[in-house]
Each structure stands twice: as structure tokens, then as C-alpha cells.
Coordinates of C-alpha atoms in Angstrom, one line a residue:
Chain A
X1 CA -9.4 -4.8 11.2
X2 CA -8.3 -1.2 11.6
X3 CA -11.0 1.4 11.4
X4 CA -11.3 4.3 9.0
X5 CA -13.5 7.4 9.2
X6 CA -14.8 9.2 6.1
X7 CA -17.4 11.9 5.6
X8 CA -20.7 10.5 4.4
X9 CA -21.0 12.8 1.4
X10 CA -19.2 15.5 -0.5
X11 CA -20.0 17.7 -3.5
X12 CA -17.7 19.1 -6.1
X13 CA -18.1 21.2 -9.2
X14 CA -17.2 19.6 -12.5
X15 CA -13.6 20.2 -13.7
X16 CA -12.5 21.3 -10.2
X17 CA -10.1 19.3 -7.9
X18 CA -11.6 17.1 -5.2
X19 CA -10.0 16.2 -2.0
X20 CA -11.6 13.2 -0.2
X21 CA -10.3 12.8 3.4
X22 CA -9.9 9.6 5.4
X23 CA -8.9 9.4 9.1
X24 CA -7.2 6.2 10.4
X25 CA -5.8 7.1 13.7
X26 CA -5.3 3.5 14.8
X27 CA -3.3 2.5 11.7
X28 CA -0.4 0.1 12.3
X29 CA 3.0 0.3 10.8
X30 CA 2.2 -2.5 8.3
X31 CA -1.2 -1.3 7.2
X32 CA -1.5 -0.3 3.5
X33 CA -4.1 2.4 2.6
X34 CA -6.3 1.3 -0.3
X35 CA -9.0 3.3 -2.1
X36 CA -11.8 1.9 -4.2
X37 CA -14.8 3.5 -5.7
X38 CA -18.2 2.2 -6.6
X39 CA -20.1 3.7 -9.5
X40 CA -23.9 3.4 -9.5
X41 CA -25.1 -0.1 -10.0
X42 CA -21.6 -1.5 -10.4
X43 CA -19.1 -3.4 -8.2
X44 CA -16.3 -1.4 -6.7
X45 CA -13.1 -0.7 -8.7
X46 CA -9.6 -0.2 -7.6
X47 CA -8.3 3.4 -7.5
X48 CA -5.0 3.6 -5.7
X49 CA -3.0 2.4 -2.7
X50 CA 0.1 3.3 -0.7
X51 CA 2.0 2.7 2.5
X52 CA 4.0 5.8 3.4
X53 CA 4.8 7.9 0.4
X54 CA 2.4 9.8 -1.8
X55 CA 1.3 7.9 -4.9
X56 CA 0.1 9.0 -8.3
X57 CA -1.6 7.1 -11.1
X58 CA -3.7 7.9 -14.1
X59 CA -6.9 8.0 -11.9
X60 CA -5.9 9.9 -8.8
X61 CA -3.2 10.9 -6.3
X62 CA -3.0 9.7 -2.7
X63 CA -1.5 12.0 -0.2
X64 CA -0.5 10.3 3.1
X65 CA 0.1 12.3 6.2
X66 CA 3.6 12.1 7.8
X67 CA 2.2 10.3 10.9
X68 CA 0.0 8.1 8.6
X69 CA -3.1 8.8 10.7
X70 CA -4.9 10.4 7.8
X71 CA -4.8 10.3 4.0
X72 CA -6.5 12.2 1.2
X73 CA -7.5 11.0 -2.2
X74 CA -7.2 13.7 -4.8
X75 CA -9.1 13.8 -8.1
X76 CA -7.4 16.5 -10.1
X77 CA -10.3 17.4 -12.3
X78 CA -13.7 16.0 -11.4
X79 CA -15.8 14.8 -14.2
X80 CA -19.5 13.6 -14.0
X81 CA -18.1 10.0 -14.4
X82 CA -16.3 10.4 -11.0
X83 CA -19.7 10.6 -9.1
X84 CA -19.4 7.5 -7.0
X85 CA -19.0 6.2 -3.4
X86 CA -15.3 6.2 -2.4
X87 CA -14.0 3.7 0.1
X88 CA -10.8 4.1 2.2
X89 CA -9.6 0.8 3.4
X90 CA -6.7 -0.3 5.7
X91 CA -5.2 -3.7 5.0
X92 CA -2.3 -5.6 6.5
X93 CA -1.3 -8.4 4.2
X94 CA -1.0 -11.3 4.0
X95 CA -4.2 -12.9 5.1
X96 CA -6.2 -9.9 6.1
X97 CA -9.3 -9.1 4.2
X98 CA -10.4 -5.9 2.6
X99 CA -13.0 -4.4 5.0
X100 CA -15.1 -1.8 3.4
X101 CA -16.8 0.9 5.5
X102 CA -19.7 3.0 4.2
X103 CA -17.5 5.4 2.2
X104 CA -18.0 8.9 0.9
X105 CA -20.7 9.6 -1.7
X106 CA -19.3 12.1 -4.1
X107 CA -21.7 14.2 -6.1
X108 CA -20.2 16.1 -9.1
X109 CA -22.2 19.2 -10.1
X110 CA -22.2 20.1 -13.8
Chain B
X1 CA -14.1 -13.4 -20.4
X2 CA -12.6 -10.0 -19.7
X3 CA -14.0 -9.5 -16.2
X4 CA -15.7 -11.2 -13.3
X5 CA -19.1 -12.5 -14.3
X6 CA -21.9 -13.1 -11.9
X7 CA -25.2 -14.8 -12.5
X8 CA -28.1 -14.2 -12.3
X9 CA -27.9 -10.5 -12.3
X10 CA -31.3 -10.4 -10.5
X11 CA -33.0 -13.1 -8.5
X12 CA -36.5 -12.8 -6.9
X13 CA -37.4 -15.6 -4.5
X14 CA -39.9 -16.5 -1.9
X15 CA -39.1 -16.6 1.8
X16 CA -38.0 -20.1 2.7
X17 CA -36.6 -21.1 -0.7
X18 CA -33.0 -21.9 -1.4
X19 CA -31.0 -19.9 -3.9
X20 CA -27.6 -20.3 -5.6
X21 CA -25.5 -17.4 -6.8
X22 CA -22.7 -18.0 -9.2
X23 CA -19.4 -16.2 -9.7
X24 CA -17.0 -16.8 -12.6
X25 CA -13.7 -15.1 -11.7
X26 CA -11.1 -13.7 -14.1
X27 CA -9.2 -16.6 -15.6
X28 CA -6.0 -17.4 -13.7
X29 CA -7.1 -15.5 -10.5
X30 CA -6.5 -17.8 -7.5
X31 CA -8.3 -15.7 -4.9
X32 CA -12.0 -15.2 -4.8
X33 CA -14.1 -13.1 -2.4
X34 CA -17.8 -12.8 -1.7
X35 CA -19.3 -9.6 -0.2
X36 CA -22.9 -8.6 0.6
X37 CA -24.2 -5.0 0.2
X38 CA -27.5 -4.1 1.8
X39 CA -29.3 -1.0 0.4
X40 CA -27.4 2.1 1.2
X41 CA -24.8 0.3 3.2
X42 CA -21.1 -0.5 2.7
X43 CA -19.8 -3.9 1.7
X44 CA -19.9 -6.8 4.3
X45 CA -17.2 -9.4 3.9
X46 CA -18.6 -13.0 3.7
X47 CA -15.9 -15.4 2.7
X48 CA -12.8 -15.8 0.6
X49 CA -11.2 -18.6 -1.3
X50 CA -7.5 -19.3 -2.1
X51 CA -7.8 -21.9 -4.8
X52 CA -10.6 -24.3 -3.7
X53 CA -10.0 -23.7 0.0
X54 CA -11.8 -21.2 2.2
X55 CA -9.3 -20.1 4.9
X56 CA -11.7 -17.4 6.1
X57 CA -15.4 -18.0 6.5
X58 CA -15.8 -15.6 9.4
X59 CA -18.2 -13.3 7.6
X60 CA -20.9 -15.9 6.8
X61 CA -23.9 -14.6 8.8
X62 CA -25.4 -17.9 9.7
X63 CA -25.3 -21.6 8.9
X64 CA -27.9 -21.0 6.2
X65 CA -25.0 -19.5 4.1
X66 CA -22.4 -21.7 2.4
X67 CA -20.0 -21.4 -0.5
X68 CA -17.9 -23.7 -2.5
X69 CA -15.4 -23.3 -5.3
X70 CA -14.4 -26.0 -7.8
X71 CA -11.5 -26.3 -10.1
X72 CA -10.0 -23.2 -8.7
X73 CA -12.5 -21.3 -10.8
X74 CA -16.2 -21.0 -10.5
X75 CA -17.7 -20.3 -7.1
X76 CA -21.3 -20.8 -5.8
X77 CA -22.8 -19.0 -2.8
X78 CA -25.8 -20.9 -1.5
X79 CA -28.4 -19.4 0.8
X80 CA -30.8 -21.9 2.3
X81 CA -34.3 -21.1 3.7
X82 CA -34.0 -17.5 2.6
X83 CA -35.3 -14.7 4.8
X84 CA -36.3 -11.2 3.9
X85 CA -33.2 -9.8 5.6
X86 CA -31.1 -11.7 3.1
X87 CA -32.2 -9.2 0.4
X88 CA -29.1 -7.4 -0.8
X89 CA -26.6 -7.2 -3.6
X90 CA -24.1 -10.1 -3.5
X91 CA -20.8 -9.1 -5.0
X92 CA -18.0 -11.4 -6.0
X93 CA -14.4 -10.3 -6.6
X94 CA -11.2 -12.1 -7.7
X95 CA -7.5 -11.3 -7.6
X96 CA -4.4 -12.9 -9.0
X97 CA -2.9 -13.6 -5.6
X98 CA -4.3 -13.3 -2.1
X99 CA -2.2 -11.5 0.4
X100 CA 0.2 -9.7 -1.9
X101 CA 0.9 -6.1 -0.8
X102 CA -0.2 -4.8 -4.2
X103 CA -3.3 -7.1 -4.3
X104 CA -6.1 -5.5 -6.3
X105 CA -9.7 -6.8 -6.2
X106 CA -11.7 -7.0 -9.5
X107 CA -15.4 -7.0 -8.8
X108 CA -18.4 -8.3 -10.8
X109 CA -21.6 -6.3 -11.1
X110 CA -23.3 -8.4 -8.5
X111 CA -26.5 -10.3 -8.0
X112 CA -29.5 -8.4 -6.7
X113 CA -31.4 -10.8 -4.4
X114 CA -34.9 -10.0 -3.4
X115 CA -36.7 -12.2 -0.9
X116 CA -40.4 -11.7 -0.8

């Protein structure tokens, strides 16, 4: 399973954009980049995923570097509800599992 | 139900006892995953099922751990002769189809296991 590196923790002010980085220098050409987040006392929930192109959905945007060795999850306006641990995961389907690291703990300051 | 259901939500047991943890996936989801999360740690993959078969048991930490799935639905994770290091949150997830490029996992809220 390919490895990802994320900062242990980050802080953001409420209603400001948040950029959560992820390094994955050993990514292979067929690895998809997935992001999940885990709110306190809950199981993780899907946020977004992509392969090469930037992706947007109602929750967030995913910016993928041209060489694919890094990516950034962008929350456009942080709310208190966005305080969670964010996991960046590489996955090469089919058959490969979702391997979660320790993620980035995001604190949102009112 | 609307989501993945796990029971019990909390389980306290004595060292050496056996425990069973249950997962009810979302109806129609063929893939089911078990993970373990120790305090302050990330998720550790344990096992996954496609239907009733478990193609990947590589994450089970020892032969004290086993899991089964019946009827392509409910799954039970059994831990025999529990040890204190088994204390963790056990999370279950399901998905409509394992291996799809757009596969998304839907998680339950977990079972908090405490071994005294």
C-alpha cells in the first residue's frame, strides 16, 4: 500500500478557507487519491476522491499536483462542524483496501 | 435502516472472555469491512468480505480474531480470550461494490471495546 504523509494537526479560523496537504511521492499511475474525515465519536465519512484532474463537490475541492506526488483538500469556508480528523488515502482498485494513516486533526477556531 | 448499524455501541469485558461484535451493513451493499482504531490512532484494516467470502484476512492481528458474514448481510467479529491490548473502537463499513474506482465506504459509529 502506497504511503501518504500528512501534518498531524492544523488550525483554521471559522469562515476562512482551509488547505489540507497530503504528500504521496511514491504514488503509482493507477492509484486514486481518496479523502475521508472522522468527526468526534463517529466513523469516517467520504469527502472526495480523484485520479489526475482537480475535483469539486458540495463538501470540498481536491487539487492534485501535476506530477501527482501531492494533493490538497480545500474547504472553502470552514465551519465548526468541519472540525475533524482528515485522512488522505491512496488506493489502486480493484482488490486493494483502503489503508488509513493517522490523518490531520483540524481545529476550527470560532 | 438508513446506515450501517453496529452493536453493541459499548462493551466492557474481563480479560480472557470472548466477545462478539455485530455489524448490519446498508441493505444491498455487497462489500463489508472491519477496522480497529486504538485511542488516538488511525484506522487499522482487519478484514473485508465480498458477499459471504473473505478474500483478504491479512489484517487480523492473531488467531484469536475471526469474522463471518451470513446471507451476504450481517457480519460478526469474534475475539476470543480477550486481552487488554484488544481495547479499541471496532468500526464496520460497507460499500455497494468492492473494487470499483468510485467505491465509497459507509461507516457505522463503531463498538467501543474495553477489556479490564
